[in-house]
Amino acid sequence: MFSDYSWADLGAIFAMQGFAGLTLFAVFVLMALGLAIIFGQMGVINLAHGEFMILGAYVTYLVSTFFAEYMPALFSLYFFVAMFLAFLASGALGLLVEWALIRHLYKRPLDTLLATWGLSLILQQTYRSVFGAREVGVSLPDWMMGSLPLTDLIEVPINGIFVMILAIGISTAVYVMLFRSNWGRQVRAINQNRDMASAVGINAEWTDRLTFGIGCGVAGVAGSAFTMIGSTGPTSGQLYIVDTFLIVVFGGTASILGTIASAFSISQAQSIMEFFLSGSMAKVLTLLVVVGILMLRPQGLFSMKLRK
Amino acid sequence: MTDDTSKRKSGDVNRRAVLAGGTALTASLFLPKSVRAQDYPTAEINTTGLAVTDDAVTIGILHSITGTMAISETGSVQAEKLAIEQINAQGGILGRKIDYIQEDGASDWPTFAEKARKLLVNDKVASVMGCWTSASRKAVLPVFEQHNGFLYYPTFYEGLEQSPNVIYTGQEATQQIIAGLNWVTREKGAKTFYLLGSDYIWPRTSNKIARKHIENFMDGTSVVGEEYYPLGHTQFNSVINKIRLRKPDVIYAIVVGGSNVAFYKQLKAAGIDMTEESPIVLTISVTEDEIRGIGGENIDGAYACMKYFQSLDNDNNIAFVDAFKEMWGEDMVIGDVTQAAYLGPWLWKAAVEAAGSFDVDKVREASPGIELTSAPEGYVKVHENHHLWSKTRVGRAKPDGQYEVVFETADLVEPDPFPEGYQ
Amino acid sequence: MQERFILKVEDLTVSFDGFKAVDGLNLYIEPNECHVIIGPNGAGKTTLLDLICGRTAASGGSVKFHDKELLSMREDQIVHAGVGRKFQTPSVYEDLTVFENLELNYPKGYSVFGALTFRCDDTIRGRITEIAETIFLEDMLDEKAAYLSHGQKQWLEIGMLLIQDPELLMLDEPVAGMSVAERKKTAELLKRIITDRSVIVIEHDMGFVVDIATRVTVLHQGQVLSEGSMEHVQNDPKVVEVYLGH
Amino acid sequence: MTFSSFMTRKEAFGFLVLAAVIFLVLPLALDAFRLNLFGKYLTYAFVAVGLALFWGMGGILSLGQGVFFGLGGYCMAMFLKLEASTPENTAIQSTPGIPDFMDWNQITALPAWWEPFNSFAFALFAVVAVPVALAFVIGLAMFTRRVGGVYFAIITQAIAAILTILIIGQQGFTGGVNGITDLRTLMGWDIRSEAAKTTLYFVNGALLFAVLMVAHYIRKSKLGRLLRAMRDQPDRVRFSGYNVASFKIFIFCVGAAFAGIGGAMFTLQVGFMSPTLVGIVPSIEMVIFCAVGGRLSIIGAVYGALLVNWAKSTLSESYPELWLFGLGALFIAVVMAFPNGLAGIWSERIEPQILRLFNRSKDDKTAPKRAPAE
């Protein structure tokens, strides 16, 4: 299929294809990080994860409208404000949900799945009632929608770079928080032995709530970032949920590093297959490979080896 | 209701009433024409037990207002309600006010079938305005044929269908596609096309027709790629790279729903400036409604080929746009399907009045040949095959989310749901 | 020809992320002996039982039961071969009755089809009553297991093993958490049931060990520290060192 | 097995009430349209009963039951579609005699794997065999490797996603997003008429009872006790000498078979089959039916399916813009406040009341007329 192209063409395409794979990787990481915290550290299956992301997207929409209206001069910078507010909004909703729902269900992980599915229906309808059934258009600052021409042939989308930087930043932040901060130690302690953690004076209740809130907040930031590449409507969140869960499970639940590795392998596989196959078949094949590997290695790519 | 004592033969008069529309004021969008209900005794105009009383007739509205398709179908519901309100303001149909029962198809095809059955069997509605996706239409079609209901279907669609129980107020695929391809080849000198679509029957059939036309009916043109992505797909970087590799003159895109937003944003971010027209982006799936979600600045310079744009400059349309905004809000936009949905109640009114009866069989018989001169898109006429004769237009997207009409077929294009040589 | 050992554990090794919980261990069990394994916490006692009964996969070595290699068998196959295992914490089916608990372990209807067509006849009922008497629960047959005392649950679990009549019985701390009276009864029970089979017992209670053991193995850091009669082990300076030296 | 060991009087009473509801109360109380709707709901009950077996009793949550429901439904739809695609009916096509969607996708001959579906016997066999075969493969791969709980749920969800994309992508062979529509007759019998739909309702009810009896038999057998045992103490069951995986595979296959039968009846009752029934959303909803009914109770599962769907239909008719709130709240309420669903409410709240009533006045014959679900 490549016989009629020059080497320069092919080189450029492969470079850009590699970049496309990396962008997809960053997108997957953003999608999965919040879930990895919640699912990996707390064992809660949050099927409303997509709706938390879309909340972040709606917040971004509101902020962009506000800036366009009242502070057009600062419009090019609004995105940073929006991401921060998205984190706060989704995080606050997360705290509320943890308090009202999740804390009653810690011993029943499969039930969290059902309850959060109900929650996702309610959130979807709330978005629909508040913002209307149509998608909202989030206008983005011009600088985010351009591309950097590296050579004559190779152009790199700026939003791709942005998403990548964001993914790296948030992963690092989450990593530092989990493995360097006091909160992280508490979370991991609770994850490993809840009773013992409580016995040594860790406030398990608040740590859980905070963990859930932070996971949701990260989802909000992801949603905010996705306004650059995806749509913002009441049901847009559903598009992400299966992929997200697969990434987290594929990575091995207890490991942030695993999530990142799994996002990387799935994104590369998908982006390479998409180049050679039709889009639908590429998706089917990617999912099949992931499910196949999970059947052979149910604990995921990375997992803690524990003495049972 | 104004008094009009002289009883006339309904057919002629109403035809004239419909034809005589076209003034700029909302209330008189169609010439007010009052008919007294008692001139049409219920027993005579409704011999099949439909929901018709001495002063009201009930129809159904069946669209998704929840689920993934609500994004698209909301506009249709709004347009249909506007048309019903306007018709009622003019005195209704055969002196009867239109009531409607709205059901939610919930973006789920079995639910559509269930609700269609409910509307026809339980509520005995005289007609139904509804459906959007082909799948929902296919799901309700057997129900309509079995219970002899009458459906006005607003969406541009793939064709290959002609039901006695459906009036298709949107364009079928050849009507929409061929004019655009001819135009882009003739005016822009395009030779190579990259076909792209969401993975379901409408994009696939449309691209099939496009491919046949490009390969068999035009000179020196060819298809250099064809590609489908699952509904809801949001990652188009790989296909954009493939397109770069093929360097087509035209990206022929039939991406739908949320994928649209992702596709155009990523296209723009990848450095493909559509205003430079290299390649040209030509779509048949992006109406003004979709641009709201995409963002005008992200699709600036793309071309769309369909029968209606909100920016059409004629009196009918200006009145329609004003009325629509008055009813639903200043920030509303109107797309091709929304306008087609708006035609539904009017076409039905015209057919009922021509038939002098609400009976589905009589309305069906009266339907072919019904004309609306006052349609926002201009003049339309119902073909024997239940589709509409209509003009096809090409618009160029502007940053404000509107299309600038750059081309319009000289004549009405004949609907041809089973096109020879394209299958 | 009867082999001398019914169970031969040779060079058995397992490591968790580099930590060798059992390290090149050898252990031989003779017919009809009550072999007690003792050792400080973390010596690898429970892991050893887990390895023998297939609960944990070994990294190397071999476990031969008669001439069958257990390491390549599934748990249920190992049970069918004649090895029974009781867990440290009593694990019985809490929402089933004592009768049903025993019935579920009656060695019949192991396959899916067998379980679907399994019927409790008089022979089975008789056997269940017999076992219930052995484990002092004949009056509790219709009680839900959840309502039993801790000691009674231990007995029930032993009963569930007995009904399968295993050739080798492995008991992980059978008297842990028992009252003095229960402890005495359990010792009695064990003495009765070890008469016609081999038993491996893990136990900390030295009095109890003296009471039942025919042979004792001391484990330390995954390896055999000492082996022999209770008396021999007690006087082994290495054992004294491990137990008192720290 | 004597009757009394197969079924206690209390259980028999529960089945009788359910039979009365399905075969008497609903047909008498509802018009043809509503009865037909309940016929559709009953087809979901097949799935819910299966879920009560392997989720409620076995502790295995599958979020991919729509896959089996859909496969059963598609097998039936393929047969019906071939019957409907006579050369006369399809004369307008470029290749008459093949299903319309194939013609639209430029397929000019019936694919070989469609051929067997010309036979009704084969189609009936496939309705059960295809879902069971897939369940067997999934079960074998997952349960022998001891994948369970959340992992199993998510993997089955991914399988639902894969199958949906596959069906939609291979539209020349499957009808794509539209599904297989416009099914008309079953062996010459018009399934679209009101009379046929009413007949199908009763066939549905009868089949459901057959399935319920099978489920009940399994539940009462040793296998049923083993399932509950392995849900709570999987290790103990292994060390009692049972191959846990084989039991899980078996019960998963039984659930798949039930779902397949339900799917086939759905196709007959509704007149088409569509990929929207295969995907993730319907699969989760099916779990909800079971949860609302009470995940441990097979009778509860039937009431759950009926009640949730009825609520969905009526709520969406009266409050089309708000019904999702109601549905979402219902899910949450069931999980939070009534983890054992309707069956739990019945056995914990209502039944004791009734018993007390009985004990107070022995000759007072106020037997509970209302079904637990109402």
mmCIF file of N, CA, C and O in Angstrom, chain B residues 65-66 102-104 106-111 113-115 117-118 121-122 134-135 138-139 142 146-147 160 199-201 204 208 212 230-231 418 423, chain D residues 31 33-34 36-37 40-41 92 94 103-106 165 168-169 171 177-178 181-182 192-194 197 266 272 274 276-277 313 316-317 320-321 323-324:
data_model
loop_
_atom_site.group_PDB
_atom_site.id
_atom_site.type_symbol
_atom_site.label_atom_id
_atom_site.label_comp_id
_atom_site.label_asym_id
_atom_site.label_seq_id
_atom_site.Cartn_x
_atom_site.Cartn_y
_atom_site.Cartn_z
ATOM 1 N N ILE B 65 -36.149 12.113 23.180
ATOM 2 C CA ILE B 65 -35.786 13.298 23.949
ATOM 3 C C ILE B 65 -34.849 12.926 25.088
ATOM 4 O O ILE B 65 -34.401 13.767 25.841
ATOM 5 N N THR B 66 -34.552 11.629 25.188
ATOM 6 C CA THR B 66 -33.475 11.217 26.084
ATOM 7 C C THR B 66 -32.556 10.303 25.290
ATOM 8 O O THR B 66 -32.890 9.871 24.193
ATOM 9 N N GLN B 102 -46.893 13.492 22.830
ATOM 10 C CA GLN B 102 -45.469 13.310 22.572
ATOM 11 C C GLN B 102 -44.959 12.082 23.312
ATOM 12 O O GLN B 102 -45.226 11.888 24.488
ATOM 13 N N GLU B 103 -44.240 11.241 22.600
ATOM 14 C CA GLU B 103 -43.630 10.071 23.225
ATOM 15 C C GLU B 103 -42.116 10.115 23.026
ATOM 16 O O GLU B 103 -41.632 10.652 22.034
ATOM 17 N N ASP B 104 -41.436 9.490 23.967
ATOM 18 C CA ASP B 104 -39.977 9.483 23.928
ATOM 19 C C ASP B 104 -39.474 8.145 23.394
ATOM 20 O O ASP B 104 -39.712 7.105 23.994
ATOM 21 N N ALA B 106 -36.403 7.465 23.276
ATOM 22 C CA ALA B 106 -35.261 7.176 24.153
ATOM 23 C C ALA B 106 -34.050 6.617 23.410
ATOM 24 O O ALA B 106 -33.285 5.847 23.975
ATOM 25 N N SER B 107 -33.883 6.970 22.149
ATOM 26 C CA SER B 107 -32.730 6.519 21.361
ATOM 27 C C SER B 107 -32.613 5.002 21.317
ATOM 28 O O SER B 107 -31.536 4.463 21.140
ATOM 29 N N ASP B 108 -33.727 4.337 21.481
ATOM 30 C CA ASP B 108 -33.706 2.880 21.577
ATOM 31 C C ASP B 108 -34.777 2.345 20.611
ATOM 32 O O ASP B 108 -35.954 2.675 20.738
ATOM 33 N N TRP B 109 -34.332 1.539 19.645
ATOM 34 C CA TRP B 109 -35.256 1.202 18.542
ATOM 35 C C TRP B 109 -36.466 0.402 19.001
ATOM 36 O O TRP B 109 -37.588 0.667 18.566
ATOM 37 N N PRO B 110 -36.295 -0.579 19.892
ATOM 38 C CA PRO B 110 -37.500 -1.275 20.355
ATOM 39 C C PRO B 110 -38.473 -0.336 21.062
ATOM 40 O O PRO B 110 -39.692 -0.504 20.954
ATOM 41 N N THR B 111 -37.927 0.657 21.764
ATOM 42 C CA THR B 111 -38.815 1.621 22.416
ATOM 43 C C THR B 111 -39.594 2.409 21.375
ATOM 44 O O THR B 111 -40.778 2.684 21.537
ATOM 45 N N ALA B 113 -40.556 1.304 18.515
ATOM 46 C CA ALA B 113 -41.629 0.428 18.026
ATOM 47 C C ALA B 113 -42.764 0.369 19.041
ATOM 48 O O ALA B 113 -43.944 0.445 18.691
ATOM 49 N N GLU B 114 -42.373 0.269 20.323
ATOM 50 C CA GLU B 114 -43.389 0.199 21.376
ATOM 51 C C GLU B 114 -44.243 1.466 21.387
ATOM 52 O O GLU B 114 -45.474 1.413 21.441
ATOM 53 N N LYS B 115 -43.560 2.608 21.310
ATOM 54 C CA LYS B 115 -44.296 3.875 21.397
ATOM 55 C C LYS B 115 -45.134 4.106 20.141
ATOM 56 O O LYS B 115 -46.227 4.672 20.219
ATOM 57 N N ARG B 117 -46.535 1.825 18.384
ATOM 58 C CA ARG B 117 -47.712 0.976 18.557
ATOM 59 C C ARG B 117 -48.699 1.627 19.522
ATOM 60 O O ARG B 117 -49.906 1.632 19.293
ATOM 61 N N LYS B 118 -48.157 2.205 20.579
ATOM 62 C CA LYS B 118 -49.030 2.858 21.553
ATOM 63 C C LYS B 118 -49.801 4.001 20.894
ATOM 64 O O LYS B 118 -51.004 4.137 21.059
ATOM 65 N N VAL B 121 -52.302 2.306 18.263
ATOM 66 C CA VAL B 121 -53.330 1.397 18.763
ATOM 67 C C VAL B 121 -54.113 2.023 19.913
ATOM 68 O O VAL B 121 -55.337 1.996 19.936
ATOM 69 N N ASN B 122 -53.398 2.592 20.857
ATOM 70 C CA ASN B 122 -54.072 3.126 22.037
ATOM 71 C C ASN B 122 -54.640 4.518 21.794
ATOM 72 O O ASN B 122 -55.772 4.801 22.130
ATOM 73 N N SER B 134 -32.335 6.095 10.776
ATOM 74 C CA SER B 134 -32.912 5.057 9.924
ATOM 75 C C SER B 134 -33.358 3.875 10.763
ATOM 76 O O SER B 134 -34.380 3.259 10.497
ATOM 77 N N ALA B 135 -32.552 3.559 11.777
ATOM 78 C CA ALA B 135 -32.866 2.379 12.588
ATOM 79 C C ALA B 135 -34.220 2.548 13.266
ATOM 80 O O ALA B 135 -35.010 1.604 13.326
ATOM 81 N N LYS B 138 -36.871 2.089 10.595
ATOM 82 C CA LYS B 138 -37.027 0.671 10.243
ATOM 83 C C LYS B 138 -37.786 -0.069 11.342
ATOM 84 O O LYS B 138 -38.519 -1.015 11.070
ATOM 85 N N ALA B 139 -37.572 0.353 12.581
ATOM 86 C CA ALA B 139 -38.229 -0.328 13.689
ATOM 87 C C ALA B 139 -39.728 -0.053 13.714
ATOM 88 O O ALA B 139 -40.519 -0.936 14.036
ATOM 89 N N PRO B 142 -42.857 -1.496 10.236
ATOM 90 C CA PRO B 142 -43.852 -2.570 10.223
ATOM 91 C C PRO B 142 -45.083 -2.222 11.065
ATOM 92 O O PRO B 142 -46.195 -2.618 10.724
ATOM 93 N N GLN B 146 -48.720 -2.188 9.527
ATOM 94 C CA GLN B 146 -49.716 -3.107 10.057
ATOM 95 C C GLN B 146 -50.977 -2.368 10.526
ATOM 96 O O GLN B 146 -52.084 -2.783 10.256
ATOM 97 N N HIS B 147 -50.774 -1.260 11.209
ATOM 98 C CA HIS B 147 -51.924 -0.552 11.767
ATOM 99 C C HIS B 147 -52.349 0.612 10.893
ATOM 100 O O HIS B 147 -53.149 1.446 11.312
ATOM 101 N N LEU B 160 -33.702 3.728 -0.703
ATOM 102 C CA LEU B 160 -33.941 2.285 -0.763
ATOM 103 C C LEU B 160 -35.205 1.915 0.001
ATOM 104 O O LEU B 160 -35.314 0.831 0.546
ATOM 105 N N ASP B 199 -20.153 4.365 11.219
ATOM 106 C CA ASP B 199 -20.412 3.024 10.724
ATOM 107 C C ASP B 199 -21.865 2.625 10.892
ATOM 108 O O ASP B 199 -22.231 1.947 11.843
ATOM 109 N N TYR B 200 -22.709 3.067 9.997
ATOM 110 C CA TYR B 200 -24.060 2.513 9.934
ATOM 111 C C TYR B 200 -24.634 2.764 8.545
ATOM 112 O O TYR B 200 -23.929 3.223 7.654
ATOM 113 N N ILE B 201 -25.891 2.434 8.379
ATOM 114 C CA ILE B 201 -26.366 2.269 7.015
ATOM 115 C C ILE B 201 -26.393 3.569 6.213
ATOM 116 O O ILE B 201 -26.064 3.574 5.029
ATOM 117 N N ARG B 204 -22.892 4.542 5.001
ATOM 118 C CA ARG B 204 -22.396 3.515 4.086
ATOM 119 C C ARG B 204 -23.122 3.567 2.749
ATOM 120 O O ARG B 204 -22.498 3.510 1.690
ATOM 121 N N LYS B 208 -21.671 4.724 -0.812
ATOM 122 C CA LYS B 208 -21.762 3.799 -1.940
ATOM 123 C C LYS B 208 -22.253 4.563 -3.175
ATOM 124 O O LYS B 208 -21.679 4.449 -4.261
ATOM 125 N N LYS B 212 -20.145 5.300 -6.577
ATOM 126 C CA LYS B 212 -20.636 4.945 -7.920
ATOM 127 C C LYS B 212 -20.641 6.177 -8.810
ATOM 128 O O LYS B 212 -20.262 6.115 -9.987
ATOM 129 N N PRO B 230 -16.794 3.532 14.449
ATOM 130 C CA PRO B 230 -17.999 3.241 15.242
ATOM 131 C C PRO B 230 -18.690 4.532 15.684
ATOM 132 O O PRO B 230 -18.033 5.544 15.904
ATOM 133 N N LEU B 231 -19.986 4.475 15.825
ATOM 134 C CA LEU B 231 -20.735 5.627 16.340
ATOM 135 C C LEU B 231 -20.154 6.004 17.693
ATOM 136 O O LEU B 231 -19.882 5.148 18.525
ATOM 137 N N PHE B 418 -34.807 4.467 -5.386
ATOM 138 C CA PHE B 418 -34.177 3.237 -5.869
ATOM 139 C C PHE B 418 -33.400 3.563 -7.143
ATOM 140 O O PHE B 418 -33.804 3.200 -8.239
ATOM 141 N N GLN B 423 -26.730 0.922 -7.325
ATOM 142 C CA GLN B 423 -26.869 -0.106 -6.287
ATOM 143 C C GLN B 423 -25.879 -1.237 -6.479
ATOM 144 O O GLN B 423 -25.358 -1.447 -7.541
ATOM 145 N N ASP D 31 -55.565 -4.293 28.239
ATOM 146 C CA ASP D 31 -56.014 -4.394 26.854
ATOM 147 C C ASP D 31 -54.901 -5.052 26.025
ATOM 148 O O ASP D 31 -53.800 -5.307 26.510
ATOM 149 N N PHE D 33 -52.933 -4.091 23.738
ATOM 150 C CA PHE D 33 -51.672 -3.376 23.578
ATOM 151 C C PHE D 33 -50.792 -3.531 24.814
ATOM 152 O O PHE D 33 -49.616 -3.859 24.737
ATOM 153 N N ARG D 34 -51.405 -3.319 25.987
ATOM 154 C CA ARG D 34 -50.624 -3.422 27.225
ATOM 155 C C ARG D 34 -50.176 -4.858 27.461
ATOM 156 O O ARG D 34 -49.077 -5.110 27.956
ATOM 157 N N ASN D 36 -49.490 -7.042 25.278
ATOM 158 C CA ASN D 36 -48.366 -7.254 24.377
ATOM 159 C C ASN D 36 -47.090 -6.653 24.969
ATOM 160 O O ASN D 36 -46.016 -7.256 24.919
ATOM 161 N N LEU D 37 -47.217 -5.485 25.583
ATOM 162 C CA LEU D 37 -46.055 -4.883 26.240
ATOM 163 C C LEU D 37 -45.554 -5.780 27.361
ATOM 164 O O LEU D 37 -44.360 -6.016 27.497
ATOM 165 N N LYS D 40 -43.523 -8.449 26.156
ATOM 166 C CA LYS D 40 -42.135 -8.053 25.944
ATOM 167 C C LYS D 40 -41.369 -8.068 27.269
ATOM 168 O O LYS D 40 -40.244 -8.558 27.340
ATOM 169 N N TYR D 41 -41.997 -7.547 28.316
ATOM 170 C CA TYR D 41 -41.303 -7.521 29.611
ATOM 171 C C TYR D 41 -40.983 -8.939 30.064
ATOM 172 O O TYR D 41 -39.950 -9.191 30.684
ATOM 173 N N ILE D 92 -38.372 -6.145 -5.485
ATOM 174 C CA ILE D 92 -37.870 -4.817 -5.822
ATOM 175 C C ILE D 92 -36.343 -4.760 -5.744
ATOM 176 O O ILE D 92 -35.705 -3.875 -6.290
ATOM 177 N N SER D 94 -32.229 -5.763 -6.100
ATOM 178 C CA SER D 94 -31.416 -6.186 -7.236
ATOM 179 C C SER D 94 -31.162 -7.688 -7.178
ATOM 180 O O SER D 94 -31.009 -8.329 -8.201
ATOM 181 N N ASP D 103 -29.057 -6.884 0.442
ATOM 182 C CA ASP D 103 -29.149 -6.250 -0.872
ATOM 183 C C ASP D 103 -28.644 -4.816 -0.808
ATOM 184 O O ASP D 103 -27.894 -4.375 -1.663
ATOM 185 N N TRP D 104 -29.027 -4.104 0.245
ATOM 186 C CA TRP D 104 -28.561 -2.712 0.378
ATOM 187 C C TRP D 104 -27.049 -2.644 0.494
ATOM 188 O O TRP D 104 -26.439 -1.627 0.190
ATOM 189 N N ASN D 105 -26.458 -3.709 0.994
ATOM 190 C CA ASN D 105 -25.007 -3.705 1.159
ATOM 191 C C ASN D 105 -24.298 -4.453 0.042
ATOM 192 O O ASN D 105 -23.190 -4.942 0.214
ATOM 193 N N GLN D 106 -24.949 -4.546 -1.086
ATOM 194 C CA GLN D 106 -24.366 -5.141 -2.295
ATOM 195 C C GLN D 106 -23.936 -6.572 -2.106
ATOM 196 O O GLN D 106 -22.955 -7.013 -2.683
ATOM 197 N N ILE D 165 -20.169 -3.583 18.432
ATOM 198 C CA ILE D 165 -19.427 -2.965 17.332
ATOM 199 C C ILE D 165 -19.359 -3.919 16.141
ATOM 200 O O ILE D 165 -19.495 -3.518 14.984
ATOM 201 N N ILE D 168 -22.709 -4.049 14.363
ATOM 202 C CA ILE D 168 -22.953 -2.810 13.626
ATOM 203 C C ILE D 168 -22.004 -2.701 12.442
ATOM 204 O O ILE D 168 -22.388 -2.284 11.359
ATOM 205 N N GLY D 169 -20.760 -3.138 12.649
ATOM 206 C CA GLY D 169 -19.779 -3.016 11.572
ATOM 207 C C GLY D 169 -20.029 -3.980 10.426
ATOM 208 O O GLY D 169 -19.790 -3.650 9.273
ATOM 209 N N GLN D 171 -22.586 -4.882 8.771
ATOM 210 C CA GLN D 171 -24.012 -4.737 8.536
ATOM 211 C C GLN D 171 -24.535 -5.515 7.348
ATOM 212 O O GLN D 171 -25.714 -5.815 7.278
ATOM 213 N N VAL D 177 -26.813 -1.300 12.476
ATOM 214 C CA VAL D 177 -27.520 -0.575 13.521
ATOM 215 C C VAL D 177 -29.031 -0.818 13.467
ATOM 216 O O VAL D 177 -29.711 -0.875 14.481
ATOM 217 N N ASN D 178 -29.532 -0.967 12.258
ATOM 218 C CA ASN D 178 -30.980 -1.167 12.125
ATOM 219 C C ASN D 178 -31.446 -2.465 12.756
ATOM 220 O O ASN D 178 -32.584 -2.589 13.166
ATOM 221 N N THR D 181 -35.057 -6.319 10.754
ATOM 222 C CA THR D 181 -36.395 -5.770 10.955
ATOM 223 C C THR D 181 -37.403 -6.401 9.995
ATOM 224 O O THR D 181 -37.036 -7.178 9.128
ATOM 225 N N ASP D 182 -38.625 -6.015 10.200
ATOM 226 C CA ASP D 182 -39.704 -6.396 9.307
ATOM 227 C C ASP D 182 -39.863 -7.917 9.238
ATOM 228 O O ASP D 182 -39.864 -8.505 8.157
ATOM 229 N N ARG D 192 -47.609 -10.785 13.440
ATOM 230 C CA ARG D 192 -47.852 -9.366 13.693
ATOM 231 C C ARG D 192 -49.256 -9.082 14.190
ATOM 232 O O ARG D 192 -49.536 -8.028 14.717
ATOM 233 N N SER D 193 -50.163 -10.029 13.987
ATOM 234 C CA SER D 193 -51.558 -9.748 14.337
ATOM 235 C C SER D 193 -51.724 -9.722 15.857
ATOM 236 O O SER D 193 -50.919 -10.271 16.607
ATOM 237 N N GLU D 194 -52.786 -9.054 16.288
ATOM 238 C CA GLU D 194 -53.063 -8.958 17.726
ATOM 239 C C GLU D 194 -53.231 -10.353 18.325
ATOM 240 O O GLU D 194 -52.730 -10.647 19.401
ATOM 241 N N LYS D 197 -50.017 -12.013 18.847
ATOM 242 C CA LYS D 197 -49.251 -11.453 19.949
ATOM 243 C C LYS D 197 -49.797 -11.934 21.286
ATOM 244 O O LYS D 197 -49.038 -12.169 22.232
ATOM 245 N N PHE D 266 -38.336 -12.512 22.496
ATOM 246 C CA PHE D 266 -38.399 -11.058 22.255
ATOM 247 C C PHE D 266 -38.570 -10.798 20.769
ATOM 248 O O PHE D 266 -39.408 -9.997 20.347
ATOM 249 N N PHE D 272 -38.717 -7.644 15.680
ATOM 250 C CA PHE D 272 -37.393 -7.403 15.136
ATOM 251 C C PHE D 272 -36.338 -7.559 16.207
ATOM 252 O O PHE D 272 -36.645 -7.695 17.383
ATOM 253 N N SER D 274 -32.406 -6.012 17.369
ATOM 254 C CA SER D 274 -31.554 -4.872 17.091
ATOM 255 C C SER D 274 -30.344 -4.872 18.013
ATOM 256 O O SER D 274 -30.400 -5.389 19.127
ATOM 257 N N THR D 276 -29.218 -2.672 19.731
ATOM 258 C CA THR D 276 -29.372 -1.911 20.971
ATOM 259 C C THR D 276 -29.667 -2.838 22.145
ATOM 260 O O THR D 276 -29.559 -2.434 23.288
ATOM 261 N N LEU D 277 -30.080 -4.093 21.856
ATOM 262 C CA LEU D 277 -30.367 -5.010 22.963
ATOM 263 C C LEU D 277 -29.140 -5.778 23.388
ATOM 264 O O LEU D 277 -29.169 -6.542 24.339
ATOM 265 N N SER D 313 -42.074 2.237 31.130
ATOM 266 C CA SER D 313 -43.035 2.592 30.080
ATOM 267 C C SER D 313 -43.981 3.685 30.549
ATOM 268 O O SER D 313 -44.189 4.682 29.853
ATOM 269 N N SER D 316 -42.259 7.041 31.281
ATOM 270 C CA SER D 316 -41.822 7.762 30.089
ATOM 271 C C SER D 316 -43.015 8.273 29.299
ATOM 272 O O SER D 316 -42.908 9.210 28.522
ATOM 273 N N GLU D 317 -44.203 7.653 29.489
ATOM 274 C CA GLU D 317 -45.377 8.201 28.827
ATOM 275 C C GLU D 317 -45.863 9.471 29.522
ATOM 276 O O GLU D 317 -46.220 10.447 28.890
ATOM 277 N N PRO D 320 -42.110 12.304 30.017
ATOM 278 C CA PRO D 320 -41.036 11.903 29.104
ATOM 279 C C PRO D 320 -39.718 12.589 29.409
ATOM 280 O O PRO D 320 -38.665 12.045 29.114
ATOM 281 N N GLU D 321 -39.749 13.754 30.017
ATOM 282 C CA GLU D 321 -38.484 14.448 30.230
ATOM 283 C C GLU D 321 -37.896 14.139 31.607
ATOM 284 O O GLU D 321 -36.815 14.570 31.923
ATOM 285 N N TRP D 323 -38.347 10.866 33.280
ATOM 286 C CA TRP D 323 -38.412 9.486 33.756
ATOM 287 C C TRP D 323 -37.053 8.934 34.151
ATOM 288 O O TRP D 323 -36.964 8.037 34.978
ATOM 289 N N LEU D 324 -35.983 9.490 33.576
ATOM 290 C CA LEU D 324 -34.659 8.987 33.953
ATOM 291 C C LEU D 324 -34.353 9.254 35.420
ATOM 292 O O LEU D 324 -33.682 8.458 36.074
#
